[in-house]
Amino acid sequence: TEAGAVPAAQRGSWTSFVKSIASFSGDLSSMTAPPFILSPISLTEFPAYWLERPELFAAIADGVDAEDRALRVLKWFISTLKGQYTSRNEKLGSEKKPLNPVLGELFYGTWPDKNGRGETKLLVEQVSHHPPITAYHITNTSKHLTLQGHNAQKTSFATGSIFVKQIGHAILTYQPPGKEAEKYLITLPKLRIDGIWYGAPYVELTDNGYIQSSTGYLASIEYKGKGYFSGKAHSIKAIFGPSNDATNPTVTVEGQWDTITKVTAANGAKHAKSGSVFTDVTSPKEEVTVAPLDQQGEWETRKLWEKVAAGIRGGDFEAASKDKTRIENEQRQRRRDEAAAGTPWQLKHFLHVDNDADYAALAGMFTGTGVIPTEDCYVFKSAAGSS
Ligand code: CLR
């Protein structure tokens, strides 16, 4: 049954939406979609998925040596995938179209200290509107851990699926006082969105990703869906070892990123045992704590989109669309005023740099081509020494 999940009254607009994405290249977030597929949550909230298992993040600092810590980074990373890529299906019934953040939109949150794991703080800023780019900075000071990164998406459409290439990366830094910083470059998987014709989109991950540590360990990650190496959806295989010895991995991790993965360890693997469970995300995760609406500033995402979100949640799409139009018009006016005054918008927490030295150094380690990659980057301002 085609378009089975689409409410009868929206079938026509869903069909034309699907047809329009098929012939569209660029920024999906700017397209008008029928109400049933709208999510009341802005993309600025998505970086919170990184910390929904705060104890696994904190545990990175408890690793006994560089190899142990690199494995703990991999474990934490794999454990975030379920939240990142399946939680809208669980909460909203299917993948939905998030609110498209405005330039300067902010999201702040925390995970409290519990059982000695320390408090973790999250700060997100929309650093570009066209194309949409979201930057984030996450810190657990007591564990000397910082995760900083940015995200953008490039979408294409083929054989009934939407393919989303993620542009951007994350860098995790572990810097205990008086010691040299340990850094990890994390690259992001490619998404394939299926179930579109039926009006019930869901994400599958494809292709590869890498976690390269400055201490010389590389995790090479392969993502596959149904019908590939295990035959199951949401499959993952990660090969971990010294990056200069890729043919001799010390640890292989295999399984489903939305349930359980297990270890196969070669002789010489110090911190993993063959047959043991590596990640298990079947237990509940911990959502970010956010200040109540009446304590939020006008640029904070839940305050900014309050009426739009209420409209979407309550089925009052007219009210939602009215306030969305107000926000968009205000943005356009702001851009015109800035252009006229010659004073462009100033980012609050981040600094745009053409290329980040950490990124170039770490990416250079695993590409092995001798070509130092460049990528537009956003660095946290206080870390860059300004403000
Ligand atoms: C954002 C960064 C997060 C991981 C993540 C998960 C789901 C992705 C989202 C990112 C970007 C926006 C996204 C979404 C799934 C669907 C949505 C690609 C990568 C698009 C814009 C909506 C498509 C329209 C629907 C009607 C299918 O860490």
CSV table of C-alpha atoms and ligand atoms in Angstrom, one decimal:
chain,number,residue,atom,x,y,z
A,1,THR,CA,0.0,0.0,0.0
A,2,GLU,CA,1.7,3.1,-1.2
A,3,ALA,CA,1.9,6.0,1.2
A,4,GLY,CA,0.3,3.8,3.9
A,5,ALA,CA,1.5,6.0,6.8
A,6,VAL,CA,0.3,9.3,5.2
A,7,PRO,CA,-3.0,10.7,6.5
A,8,ALA,CA,-5.5,10.6,3.7
A,9,ALA,CA,-5.9,14.4,3.5
A,10,GLN,CA,-2.1,14.8,3.0
A,11,ARG,CA,-1.5,12.1,0.4
A,12,GLY,CA,-1.5,14.6,-2.5
A,13,SER,CA,0.9,17.0,-0.8
A,14,TRP,CA,3.2,14.1,0.2
A,15,THR,CA,3.3,12.8,-3.4
A,16,SER,CA,4.3,16.2,-4.7
A,17,PHE,CA,6.8,16.6,-1.9
A,18,VAL,CA,8.4,13.3,-2.8
A,19,LYS,CA,8.4,14.2,-6.4
A,20,SER,CA,10.1,17.5,-5.7
A,21,ILE,CA,12.9,16.0,-3.6
A,22,ALA,CA,13.6,13.5,-6.5
A,23,SER,CA,14.5,16.4,-8.7
A,24,PHE,CA,16.2,18.5,-6.0
A,25,SER,CA,19.8,18.9,-5.1
A,26,GLY,CA,20.9,20.9,-2.1
A,27,ASP,CA,19.4,21.8,1.2
A,28,LEU,CA,16.4,19.6,2.1
A,29,SER,CA,15.8,21.5,5.2
A,30,SER,CA,14.5,24.5,3.2
A,31,MET,CA,11.8,22.6,1.5
A,32,THR,CA,8.1,22.8,2.5
A,33,ALA,CA,6.8,19.4,3.7
A,34,PRO,CA,3.3,18.3,4.6
A,35,PRO,CA,2.4,18.7,8.3
A,36,PHE,CA,2.4,15.0,9.3
A,37,ILE,CA,6.1,14.7,8.7
A,38,LEU,CA,7.2,17.8,10.6
A,39,SER,CA,9.1,17.5,13.8
A,40,PRO,CA,8.9,20.1,16.6
A,41,ILE,CA,12.6,19.8,17.3
A,42,SER,CA,15.3,22.0,15.8
A,43,LEU,CA,18.6,20.5,14.4
A,44,THR,CA,20.4,22.5,17.1
A,45,GLU,CA,19.2,20.0,19.6
A,46,PHE,CA,20.8,17.0,17.8
A,47,PRO,CA,24.3,17.3,19.3
A,48,ALA,CA,22.8,16.3,22.6
A,49,TYR,CA,22.8,12.7,21.2
A,50,TRP,CA,26.5,12.6,21.8
A,51,LEU,CA,26.1,12.6,25.6
A,52,GLU,CA,23.0,10.5,26.2
A,53,ARG,CA,25.2,7.9,27.9
A,54,PRO,CA,27.2,10.3,30.0
A,55,GLU,CA,28.9,7.5,32.0
A,56,LEU,CA,30.5,6.0,28.9
A,57,PHE,CA,31.8,9.4,27.9
A,58,ALA,CA,33.3,10.0,31.3
A,59,ALA,CA,34.8,6.5,31.4
A,60,ILE,CA,37.1,7.5,28.6
A,61,ALA,CA,39.2,9.3,31.1
A,62,ASP,CA,39.5,6.2,33.3
A,63,GLY,CA,41.3,4.2,30.6
A,64,VAL,CA,44.7,2.9,31.9
A,65,ASP,CA,46.7,3.7,28.8
A,66,ALA,CA,46.3,5.2,25.3
A,67,GLU,CA,45.1,1.9,23.8
A,68,ASP,CA,42.5,1.5,26.5
A,69,ARG,CA,41.3,5.0,26.1
A,70,ALA,CA,41.0,4.7,22.3
A,71,LEU,CA,38.9,1.6,22.7
A,72,ARG,CA,36.7,3.4,25.2
A,73,VAL,CA,36.2,6.3,22.7
A,74,LEU,CA,35.0,3.7,20.2
A,75,LYS,CA,32.7,2.1,22.7
A,76,TRP,CA,31.2,5.5,23.6
A,77,PHE,CA,30.9,6.5,19.9
A,78,ILE,CA,29.1,3.3,18.9
A,79,SER,CA,26.7,3.6,21.8
A,80,THR,CA,25.6,7.1,20.6
A,81,LEU,CA,24.4,5.8,17.2
A,82,LYS,CA,21.1,4.4,18.4
A,83,GLY,CA,20.0,7.8,19.8
A,84,GLN,CA,21.4,9.7,16.9
A,85,TYR,CA,19.7,7.7,14.2
A,86,THR,CA,16.7,5.8,15.5
A,87,SER,CA,15.3,7.9,18.3
A,88,ARG,CA,12.9,9.9,16.2
A,89,ASN,CA,11.3,6.7,15.0
A,90,GLU,CA,10.9,5.6,18.5
A,91,LYS,CA,9.5,8.9,19.8
A,92,LEU,CA,7.7,10.4,16.8
A,93,GLY,CA,6.8,7.2,14.9
A,94,SER,CA,9.1,7.8,12.0
A,95,GLU,CA,12.0,10.0,10.9
A,96,LYS,CA,10.7,13.5,10.6
A,97,LYS,CA,11.8,16.8,9.2
A,98,PRO,CA,13.5,18.8,11.9
A,99,LEU,CA,13.0,22.6,12.3
A,100,ASN,CA,15.6,24.4,10.2
A,101,PRO,CA,17.7,26.5,12.7
A,102,VAL,CA,18.2,30.2,12.2
A,103,LEU,CA,21.6,31.8,12.2
A,104,GLY,CA,22.6,32.4,15.8
A,105,GLU,CA,20.2,29.9,17.3
A,106,LEU,CA,21.5,28.5,20.6
A,107,PHE,CA,21.0,25.3,22.6
A,108,TYR,CA,22.4,24.8,26.1
A,109,GLY,CA,22.1,21.7,28.3
A,110,THR,CA,23.7,19.7,31.0
A,111,TRP,CA,23.9,16.1,32.4
A,112,PRO,CA,24.3,16.2,36.1
A,113,ASP,CA,27.2,14.6,38.1
A,114,LYS,CA,26.2,11.1,39.2
A,115,ASN,CA,28.4,8.3,40.7
A,116,GLY,CA,31.5,10.4,40.2
A,117,ARG,CA,31.1,10.8,36.5
A,118,GLY,CA,31.3,14.6,36.7
A,119,GLU,CA,28.9,17.2,35.2
A,120,THR,CA,28.8,17.5,31.4
A,121,LYS,CA,27.8,20.7,29.7
A,122,LEU,CA,26.6,21.2,26.1
A,123,LEU,CA,26.6,24.4,24.1
A,124,VAL,CA,25.3,24.5,20.5
A,125,GLU,CA,25.2,27.4,18.0
A,126,GLN,CA,23.8,27.6,14.5
A,127,VAL,CA,26.9,29.1,12.8
A,128,SER,CA,25.5,29.2,9.2
A,129,HIS,CA,22.0,29.3,7.7
A,130,HIS,CA,22.8,28.8,4.0
A,131,PRO,CA,24.0,26.1,4.0
A,132,PRO,CA,22.8,25.1,7.5
A,133,ILE,CA,25.8,24.4,9.8
A,134,THR,CA,25.6,23.5,13.5
A,135,ALA,CA,28.6,23.8,15.8
A,136,TYR,CA,28.8,22.3,19.3
A,137,HIS,CA,31.1,22.2,22.3
A,138,ILE,CA,30.7,19.6,25.0
A,139,THR,CA,32.8,19.5,28.2
A,140,ASN,CA,33.2,17.3,31.2
A,141,THR,CA,35.8,19.4,33.2
A,142,SER,CA,36.3,17.0,36.0
A,143,LYS,CA,37.2,14.3,33.5
A,144,HIS,CA,39.3,16.7,31.3
A,145,LEU,CA,37.2,15.8,28.3
A,146,THR,CA,36.0,18.0,25.5
A,147,LEU,CA,34.1,17.2,22.3
A,148,GLN,CA,33.9,19.8,19.7
A,149,GLY,CA,32.5,19.6,16.2
A,150,HIS,CA,30.3,20.9,13.5
A,151,ASN,CA,27.7,19.3,11.1
A,152,ALA,CA,26.3,20.0,7.7
A,153,GLN,CA,24.6,17.8,5.3
A,154,LYS,CA,24.7,17.3,1.6
A,155,THR,CA,21.7,15.4,0.2
A,156,SER,CA,21.0,13.5,-3.0
A,157,PHE,CA,18.2,11.3,-4.2
A,158,ALA,CA,18.5,8.0,-5.9
A,159,THR,CA,16.3,4.9,-6.4
A,160,GLY,CA,13.6,6.1,-3.9
A,161,SER,CA,16.1,6.9,-1.1
A,162,ILE,CA,17.6,10.1,0.2
A,163,PHE,CA,21.3,9.9,0.7
A,164,VAL,CA,22.8,12.3,3.2
A,165,LYS,CA,26.5,12.8,3.3
A,166,GLN,CA,27.6,14.4,6.5
A,167,ILE,CA,30.0,17.2,6.1
A,168,GLY,CA,32.0,18.0,9.3
A,169,HIS,CA,33.6,16.0,12.0
A,170,ALA,CA,34.1,15.9,15.8
A,171,ILE,CA,37.3,16.2,17.7
A,172,LEU,CA,37.5,14.7,21.2
A,173,THR,CA,40.3,16.0,23.4
A,174,TYR,CA,41.5,14.4,26.7
A,175,GLN,CA,43.8,16.8,28.5
A,176,PRO,CA,44.7,16.0,32.1
A,177,PRO,CA,46.5,18.8,33.8
A,178,GLY,CA,50.2,19.0,33.1
A,179,LYS,CA,50.0,16.3,30.4
A,180,GLU,CA,50.1,16.5,26.6
A,181,ALA,CA,46.6,16.6,25.1
A,182,GLU,CA,45.3,13.3,23.5
A,183,LYS,CA,43.1,14.0,20.5
A,184,TYR,CA,40.6,11.9,18.5
A,185,LEU,CA,39.2,12.8,15.1
A,186,ILE,CA,35.8,11.3,14.6
A,187,THR,CA,34.3,11.2,11.1
A,188,LEU,CA,30.6,10.7,10.5
A,189,PRO,CA,28.6,8.0,8.6
A,190,LYS,CA,26.6,8.5,5.5
A,191,LEU,CA,22.8,8.2,5.8
A,192,ARG,CA,20.4,6.5,3.6
A,193,ILE,CA,16.8,7.4,4.3
A,194,ASP,CA,14.3,4.7,3.2
A,195,GLY,CA,10.6,4.3,3.6
A,196,ILE,CA,9.8,7.6,1.9
A,197,TRP,CA,7.1,6.5,-0.5
A,198,TYR,CA,5.2,5.0,2.4
A,199,GLY,CA,5.5,8.2,4.4
A,200,ALA,CA,7.4,6.4,7.1
A,201,PRO,CA,11.1,7.4,6.6
A,202,TYR,CA,13.8,5.8,8.6
A,203,VAL,CA,17.6,6.0,8.6
A,204,GLU,CA,20.1,3.3,7.7
A,205,LEU,CA,23.9,4.0,7.9
A,206,THR,CA,26.2,3.2,5.0
A,207,ASP,CA,29.8,3.5,4.0
A,208,ASN,CA,32.7,4.1,6.4
A,209,GLY,CA,33.9,6.2,9.3
A,210,TYR,CA,37.1,6.6,11.2
A,211,ILE,CA,38.3,7.4,14.7
A,212,GLN,CA,41.9,8.4,14.5
A,213,SER,CA,43.8,9.1,17.7
A,214,SER,CA,46.9,11.3,18.1
A,215,THR,CA,48.3,8.4,20.1
A,216,GLY,CA,48.4,6.3,16.9
A,217,TYR,CA,45.3,4.1,17.1
A,218,LEU,CA,42.7,3.9,14.3
A,219,ALA,CA,39.2,2.5,14.4
A,220,SER,CA,38.0,1.8,10.8
A,221,ILE,CA,34.2,1.5,10.9
A,222,GLU,CA,32.0,0.0,8.2
A,223,TYR,CA,28.2,0.5,8.3
A,224,LYS,CA,25.8,-1.9,6.5
A,225,GLY,CA,22.1,-2.5,6.4
A,226,LYS,CA,19.9,-5.5,5.7
A,227,GLY,CA,21.3,-8.1,3.4
A,228,TYR,CA,25.0,-7.3,3.9
A,229,PHE,CA,27.5,-8.9,6.2
A,230,SER,CA,25.2,-10.1,8.9
A,231,GLY,CA,22.0,-9.8,7.0
A,232,LYS,CA,20.6,-7.6,9.7
A,233,ALA,CA,19.6,-3.9,9.7
A,234,HIS,CA,21.9,-1.4,11.5
A,235,SER,CA,25.0,-3.6,11.3
A,236,ILE,CA,28.5,-2.3,12.1
A,237,LYS,CA,32.0,-3.7,11.9
A,238,ALA,CA,34.9,-1.8,13.4
A,239,ILE,CA,38.5,-2.8,13.1
A,240,PHE,CA,40.8,-1.3,15.7
A,241,GLY,CA,44.5,-1.2,16.1
A,242,PRO,CA,47.7,0.8,15.7
A,243,SER,CA,47.2,3.0,12.6
A,244,ASN,CA,50.5,2.1,11.1
A,245,ASP,CA,49.6,-1.6,11.1
A,246,ALA,CA,46.1,-1.8,9.6
A,247,THR,CA,46.6,-5.4,8.4
A,248,ASN,CA,47.1,-6.5,12.0
A,249,PRO,CA,44.1,-5.3,14.0
A,250,THR,CA,44.1,-6.0,17.7
A,251,VAL,CA,40.3,-5.8,18.1
A,252,THR,CA,37.4,-6.3,15.8
A,253,VAL,CA,33.9,-5.3,17.0
A,254,GLU,CA,30.8,-6.6,15.2
A,255,GLY,CA,27.1,-6.5,15.7
A,256,GLN,CA,24.1,-4.1,15.6
A,257,TRP,CA,24.7,-0.5,16.7
A,258,ASP,CA,21.1,-0.3,17.9
A,259,THR,CA,21.4,-3.3,20.2
A,260,ILE,CA,24.6,-5.2,20.9
A,261,THR,CA,28.1,-5.5,19.5
A,262,LYS,CA,30.7,-8.1,20.4
A,263,VAL,CA,34.5,-8.4,20.4
A,264,THR,CA,36.9,-10.6,18.6
A,265,ALA,CA,40.4,-9.9,20.0
A,266,ALA,CA,43.7,-11.0,18.5
A,267,ASN,CA,46.6,-12.1,20.6
A,268,GLY,CA,48.2,-9.0,22.0
A,269,ALA,CA,45.0,-7.1,22.6
A,270,LYS,CA,45.4,-5.9,26.2
A,271,HIS,CA,41.9,-4.4,26.9
A,272,ALA,CA,39.4,-6.6,25.1
A,273,LYS,CA,38.3,-10.2,25.4
A,274,SER,CA,37.0,-12.3,22.5
A,275,GLY,CA,33.3,-13.1,22.8
A,276,SER,CA,32.7,-10.3,25.3
A,277,VAL,CA,29.9,-7.7,24.8
A,278,PHE,CA,31.5,-4.4,23.6
A,279,THR,CA,28.4,-2.2,23.4
A,280,ASP,CA,24.9,-2.8,24.7
A,281,VAL,CA,22.4,0.0,24.2
A,282,THR,CA,19.3,-1.9,25.2
A,283,SER,CA,19.0,0.0,28.5
A,284,PRO,CA,17.4,3.5,28.7
A,285,LYS,CA,19.5,6.6,27.8
A,286,GLU,CA,19.6,9.8,29.6
A,287,GLU,CA,18.2,12.9,28.0
A,288,VAL,CA,19.8,16.3,28.4
A,289,THR,CA,18.6,18.7,31.1
A,290,VAL,CA,17.5,22.1,29.7
A,291,ALA,CA,16.5,25.3,31.6
A,292,PRO,CA,12.8,25.9,31.8
A,293,LEU,CA,11.4,28.1,29.0
A,294,ASP,CA,10.8,31.2,31.2
A,295,GLN,CA,14.6,31.2,31.9
A,296,GLN,CA,15.7,31.0,28.3
A,297,GLY,CA,16.9,33.8,26.1
A,298,GLU,CA,15.1,34.7,22.8
A,299,TRP,CA,17.8,32.9,20.7
A,300,GLU,CA,17.5,29.7,22.6
A,301,THR,CA,15.9,27.1,20.4
A,302,ARG,CA,13.0,26.0,22.5
A,303,LYS,CA,12.1,29.6,23.3
A,304,LEU,CA,12.5,30.7,19.7
A,305,TRP,CA,10.4,27.9,18.2
A,306,GLU,CA,8.0,27.7,21.2
A,307,LYS,CA,4.8,28.5,19.2
A,308,VAL,CA,5.8,26.6,16.1
A,309,ALA,CA,6.6,23.5,18.2
A,310,ALA,CA,3.3,23.8,20.2
A,311,GLY,CA,1.4,24.1,16.9
A,312,ILE,CA,3.1,21.0,15.4
A,313,ARG,CA,2.5,19.0,18.7
A,314,GLY,CA,-1.1,20.1,19.1
A,315,GLY,CA,-2.0,19.7,15.4
A,316,ASP,CA,-2.6,23.4,14.9
A,317,PHE,CA,-0.5,23.7,11.8
A,318,GLU,CA,-1.9,27.1,10.9
A,319,ALA,CA,-0.5,28.6,14.1
A,320,ALA,CA,2.8,26.7,13.5
A,321,SER,CA,3.1,28.0,10.0
A,322,LYS,CA,2.2,31.5,11.0
A,323,ASP,CA,4.9,31.8,13.6
A,324,LYS,CA,7.4,30.1,11.3
A,325,THR,CA,6.8,32.7,8.7
A,326,ARG,CA,7.2,35.4,11.3
A,327,ILE,CA,10.6,34.0,12.3
A,328,GLU,CA,11.7,33.7,8.7
A,329,ASN,CA,10.7,37.2,7.8
A,330,GLU,CA,12.4,38.6,10.8
A,331,GLN,CA,15.6,36.7,9.8
A,332,ARG,CA,15.4,38.1,6.2
A,333,GLN,CA,14.9,41.7,7.6
A,334,ARG,CA,17.9,41.2,9.9
A,335,ARG,CA,20.1,40.1,7.0
A,336,ARG,CA,19.0,43.1,5.0
A,337,ASP,CA,19.7,45.5,7.9
A,338,GLU,CA,23.1,43.9,8.4
A,339,ALA,CA,24.0,44.2,4.7
A,340,ALA,CA,22.9,47.9,4.7
A,341,ALA,CA,24.9,48.7,7.8
A,342,GLY,CA,27.9,46.7,6.7
A,343,THR,CA,27.9,44.8,10.0
A,344,PRO,CA,27.6,41.1,9.5
A,345,TRP,CA,26.2,38.8,12.1
A,346,GLN,CA,28.7,37.9,14.8
A,347,LEU,CA,28.9,34.4,16.1
A,348,LYS,CA,28.7,34.1,19.9
A,349,HIS,CA,30.8,31.1,20.7
A,350,PHE,CA,32.6,30.0,17.6
A,351,LEU,CA,35.2,31.2,15.2
A,352,HIS,CA,35.2,30.2,11.5
A,353,VAL,CA,38.6,29.0,10.3
A,354,ASP,CA,39.6,27.8,6.8
A,355,ASN,CA,41.3,24.8,8.2
A,356,ASP,CA,41.9,23.5,11.7
A,357,ALA,CA,45.4,22.3,12.5
A,358,ASP,CA,44.2,19.4,14.7
A,359,TYR,CA,41.8,18.2,11.9
A,360,ALA,CA,44.5,18.4,9.3
A,361,ALA,CA,47.1,16.6,11.4
A,362,LEU,CA,44.7,13.7,12.5
A,363,ALA,CA,43.1,13.3,9.1
A,364,GLY,CA,46.5,13.2,7.5
A,365,MET,CA,47.4,10.2,9.8
A,366,PHE,CA,44.8,7.8,8.4
A,367,THR,CA,44.3,8.9,4.8
A,368,GLY,CA,48.0,8.0,4.4
A,369,THR,CA,48.1,9.8,1.0
A,370,GLY,CA,50.5,12.5,2.2
A,371,VAL,CA,47.8,15.0,1.2
A,372,ILE,CA,46.7,17.1,4.2
A,373,PRO,CA,43.0,17.5,3.8
A,374,THR,CA,41.3,20.9,4.4
A,375,GLU,CA,37.8,21.5,5.6
A,376,ASP,CA,36.0,24.6,6.8
A,377,CYS,CA,36.0,24.4,10.5
A,378,TYR,CA,34.5,26.1,13.5
A,379,VAL,CA,36.6,26.4,16.7
A,380,PHE,CA,35.4,27.3,20.1
A,381,LYS,CA,36.2,31.0,20.8
A,382,SER,CA,37.6,30.8,24.3
A,383,ALA,CA,39.9,27.9,23.2
A,384,ALA,CA,41.0,30.1,20.3
A,385,GLY,CA,42.0,32.8,22.7
A,386,SER,CA,39.4,35.4,21.6
A,387,SER,CA,36.7,36.3,24.1
B,1,CLR,C1,22.2,15.6,12.1
B,1,CLR,C2,23.4,15.4,12.9
B,1,CLR,C3,23.1,14.3,14.0
B,1,CLR,C4,22.7,13.0,13.2
B,1,CLR,C5,21.6,13.3,12.3
B,1,CLR,C6,20.5,12.4,12.3
B,1,CLR,C7,19.4,12.5,11.5
B,1,CLR,C8,19.5,13.4,10.3
B,1,CLR,C9,20.2,14.7,10.8
B,1,CLR,C10,21.6,14.4,11.3
B,1,CLR,C11,20.2,15.8,9.6
B,1,CLR,C12,18.9,16.0,9.0
B,1,CLR,C13,18.2,14.8,8.5
B,1,CLR,C14,18.2,13.8,9.7
B,1,CLR,C15,17.3,12.7,9.2
B,1,CLR,C16,16.3,13.4,8.3
B,1,CLR,C17,16.7,14.8,8.1
B,1,CLR,C18,19.0,14.2,7.3
B,1,CLR,C19,22.6,14.0,10.2
B,1,CLR,C20,16.3,15.4,6.8
B,1,CLR,C21,16.7,16.9,6.6
B,1,CLR,C22,14.8,15.4,6.6
B,1,CLR,C23,14.4,14.8,5.3
B,1,CLR,C24,12.9,15.0,5.0
B,1,CLR,C25,12.0,13.9,5.5
B,1,CLR,C26,10.6,14.2,5.1
B,1,CLR,C27,12.4,12.5,5.0
B,1,CLR,O1,24.3,14.1,14.7
